[in-house]
PDB file of C-alpha atoms in Angstrom:
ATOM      1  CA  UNK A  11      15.121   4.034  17.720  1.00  0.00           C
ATOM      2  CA  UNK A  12      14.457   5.481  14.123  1.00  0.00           C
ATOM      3  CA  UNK A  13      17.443   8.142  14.473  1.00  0.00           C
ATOM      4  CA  UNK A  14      19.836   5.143  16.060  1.00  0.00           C
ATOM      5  CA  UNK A  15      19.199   3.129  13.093  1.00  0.00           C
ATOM      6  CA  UNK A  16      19.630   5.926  10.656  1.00  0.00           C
ATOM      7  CA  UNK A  17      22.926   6.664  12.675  1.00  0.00           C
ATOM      8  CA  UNK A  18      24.357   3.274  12.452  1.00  0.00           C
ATOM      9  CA  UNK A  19      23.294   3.400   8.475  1.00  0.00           C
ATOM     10  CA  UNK A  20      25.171   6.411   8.296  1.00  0.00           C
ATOM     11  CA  UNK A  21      28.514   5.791  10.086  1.00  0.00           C
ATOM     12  CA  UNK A  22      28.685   2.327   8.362  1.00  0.00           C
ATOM     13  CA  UNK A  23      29.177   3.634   4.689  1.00  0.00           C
ATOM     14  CA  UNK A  24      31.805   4.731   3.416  1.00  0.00           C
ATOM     15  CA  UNK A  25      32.634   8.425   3.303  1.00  0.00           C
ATOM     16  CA  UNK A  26      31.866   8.380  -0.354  1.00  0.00           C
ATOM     17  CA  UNK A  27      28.919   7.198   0.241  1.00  0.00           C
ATOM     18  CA  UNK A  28      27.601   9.375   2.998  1.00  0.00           C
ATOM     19  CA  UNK A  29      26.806  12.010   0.784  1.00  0.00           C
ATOM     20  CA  UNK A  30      23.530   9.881  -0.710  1.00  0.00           C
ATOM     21  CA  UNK A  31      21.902   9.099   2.661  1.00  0.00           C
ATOM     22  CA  UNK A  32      23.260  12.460   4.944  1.00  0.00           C
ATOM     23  CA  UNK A  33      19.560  13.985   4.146  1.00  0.00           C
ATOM     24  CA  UNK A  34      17.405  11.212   4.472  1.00  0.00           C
ATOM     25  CA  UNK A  35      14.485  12.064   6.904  1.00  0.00           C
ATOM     26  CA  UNK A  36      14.400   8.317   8.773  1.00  0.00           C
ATOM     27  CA  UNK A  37      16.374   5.346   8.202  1.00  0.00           C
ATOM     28  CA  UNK A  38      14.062   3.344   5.855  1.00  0.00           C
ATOM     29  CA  UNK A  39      14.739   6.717   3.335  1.00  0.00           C
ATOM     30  CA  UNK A  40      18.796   6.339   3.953  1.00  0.00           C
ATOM     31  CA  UNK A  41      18.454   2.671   2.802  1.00  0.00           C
ATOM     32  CA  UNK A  42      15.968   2.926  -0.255  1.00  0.00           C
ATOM     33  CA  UNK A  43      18.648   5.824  -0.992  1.00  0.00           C
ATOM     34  CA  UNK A  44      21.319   3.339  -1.188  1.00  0.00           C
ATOM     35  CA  UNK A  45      19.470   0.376  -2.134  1.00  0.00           C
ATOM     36  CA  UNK A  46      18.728   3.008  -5.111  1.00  0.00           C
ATOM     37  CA  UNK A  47      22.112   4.163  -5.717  1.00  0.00           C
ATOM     38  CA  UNK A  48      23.137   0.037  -5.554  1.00  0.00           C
ATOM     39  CA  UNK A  49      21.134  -1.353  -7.680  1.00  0.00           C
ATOM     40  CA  UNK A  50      21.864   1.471 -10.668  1.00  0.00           C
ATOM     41  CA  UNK A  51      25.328   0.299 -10.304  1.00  0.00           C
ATOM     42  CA  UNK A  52      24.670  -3.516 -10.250  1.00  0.00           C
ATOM     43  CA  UNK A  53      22.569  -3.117 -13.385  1.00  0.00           C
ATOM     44  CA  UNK A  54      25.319  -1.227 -15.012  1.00  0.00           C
ATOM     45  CA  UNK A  55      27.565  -4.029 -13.478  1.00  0.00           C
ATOM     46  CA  UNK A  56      25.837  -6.497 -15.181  1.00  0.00           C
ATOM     47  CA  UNK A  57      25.248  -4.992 -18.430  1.00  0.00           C
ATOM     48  CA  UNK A  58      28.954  -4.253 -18.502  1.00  0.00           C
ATOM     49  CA  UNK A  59      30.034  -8.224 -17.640  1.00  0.00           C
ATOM     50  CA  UNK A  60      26.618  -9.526 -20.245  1.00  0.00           C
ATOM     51  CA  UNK A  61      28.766  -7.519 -22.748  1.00  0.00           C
ATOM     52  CA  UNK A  62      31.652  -9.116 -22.418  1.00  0.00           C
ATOM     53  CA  UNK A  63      30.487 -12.172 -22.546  1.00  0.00           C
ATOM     54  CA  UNK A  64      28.841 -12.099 -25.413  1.00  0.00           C
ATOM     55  CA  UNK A  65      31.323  -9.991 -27.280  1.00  0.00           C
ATOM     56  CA  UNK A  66      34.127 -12.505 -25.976  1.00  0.00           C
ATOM     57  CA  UNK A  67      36.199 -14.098 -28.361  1.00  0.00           C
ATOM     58  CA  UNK A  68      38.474 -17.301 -28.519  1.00  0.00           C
ATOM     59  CA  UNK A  69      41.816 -15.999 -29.274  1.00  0.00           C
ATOM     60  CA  UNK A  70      44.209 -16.870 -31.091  1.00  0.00           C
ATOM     61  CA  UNK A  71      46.506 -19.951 -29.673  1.00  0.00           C
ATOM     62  CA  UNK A  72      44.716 -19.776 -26.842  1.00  0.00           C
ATOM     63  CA  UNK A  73      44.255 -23.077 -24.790  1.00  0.00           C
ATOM     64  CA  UNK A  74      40.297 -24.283 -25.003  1.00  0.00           C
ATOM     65  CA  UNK A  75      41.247 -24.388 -20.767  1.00  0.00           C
ATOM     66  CA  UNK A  76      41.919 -20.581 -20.465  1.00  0.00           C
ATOM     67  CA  UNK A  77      38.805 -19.696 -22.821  1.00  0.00           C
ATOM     68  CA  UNK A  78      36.818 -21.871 -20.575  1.00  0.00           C
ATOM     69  CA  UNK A  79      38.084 -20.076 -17.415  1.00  0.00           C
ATOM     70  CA  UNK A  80      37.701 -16.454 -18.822  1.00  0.00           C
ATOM     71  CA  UNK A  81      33.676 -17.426 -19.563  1.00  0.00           C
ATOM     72  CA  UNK A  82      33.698 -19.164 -16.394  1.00  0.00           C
ATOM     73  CA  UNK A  83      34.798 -15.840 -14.549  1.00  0.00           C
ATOM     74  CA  UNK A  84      32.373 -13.684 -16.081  1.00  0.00           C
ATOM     75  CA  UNK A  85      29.550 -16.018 -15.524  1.00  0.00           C
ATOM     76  CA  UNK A  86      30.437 -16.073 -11.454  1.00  0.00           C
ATOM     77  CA  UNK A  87      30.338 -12.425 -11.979  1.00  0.00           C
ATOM     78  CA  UNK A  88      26.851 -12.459 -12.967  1.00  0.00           C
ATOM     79  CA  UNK A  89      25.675 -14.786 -10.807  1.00  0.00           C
ATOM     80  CA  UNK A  90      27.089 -12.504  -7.938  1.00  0.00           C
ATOM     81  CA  UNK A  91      25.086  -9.897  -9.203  1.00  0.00           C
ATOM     82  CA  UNK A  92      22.203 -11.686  -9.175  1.00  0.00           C
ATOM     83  CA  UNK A  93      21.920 -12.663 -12.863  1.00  0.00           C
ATOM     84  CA  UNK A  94      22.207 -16.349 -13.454  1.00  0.00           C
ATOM     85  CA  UNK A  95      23.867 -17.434 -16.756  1.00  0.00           C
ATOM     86  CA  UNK A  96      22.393 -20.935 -18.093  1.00  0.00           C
ATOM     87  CA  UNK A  97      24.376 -23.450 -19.975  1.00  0.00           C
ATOM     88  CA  UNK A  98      21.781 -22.735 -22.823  1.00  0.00           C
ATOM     89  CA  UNK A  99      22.826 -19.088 -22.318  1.00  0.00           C
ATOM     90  CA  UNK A 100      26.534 -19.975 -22.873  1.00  0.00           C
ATOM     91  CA  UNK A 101      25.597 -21.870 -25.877  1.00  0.00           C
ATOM     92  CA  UNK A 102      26.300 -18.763 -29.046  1.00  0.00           C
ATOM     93  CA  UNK A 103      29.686 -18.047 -27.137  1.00  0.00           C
TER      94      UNK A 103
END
């Protein structure tokens, strides 16, 4: 049962991906491999989008609308990373 699961694991990544988990010894090591590999690139993910947001600017002419949208998109970002943005978080931007 082990080695099915591992199989199924393997053949459902990506072949980019295969790589990570191709050595893992059972399938609970191929998916801490990839929940490892994951989560290093959601945190990157979401240090990359907290960034932005708090580097983002109003530009100039730019309609209040747009602005609104641009902060609204990078705070559904986060959120689908798993990092909620409050209101009182929004509040410096």
């Amino acid at each position: 049962a082990n080695q099915k699961a591992k199989l199924i694991i393997l053949f459902s990544v990506t072949d980019d991906v295969q790589p990570h988990i191709r050595d893992a010894t059972s399938a609970k090591d191929a998916w801490d491999k990839l929940s490892t590999v994951y989560e290093a690139k959601n945190k990157n993910a979401i240090l990359n989008l907290l960034s932005q947001l708090h580097t983002l600017k109003f530009k100039h002419n730019e309609k209040v609308e747009v602005f609104l949208r641009r902060v609204a998109t990078l705070r559904a970002s986060l959120l689908a990373l798993g990092k909620e943005i409050s209101d009182e978080d929004l509040v410096p931007i």
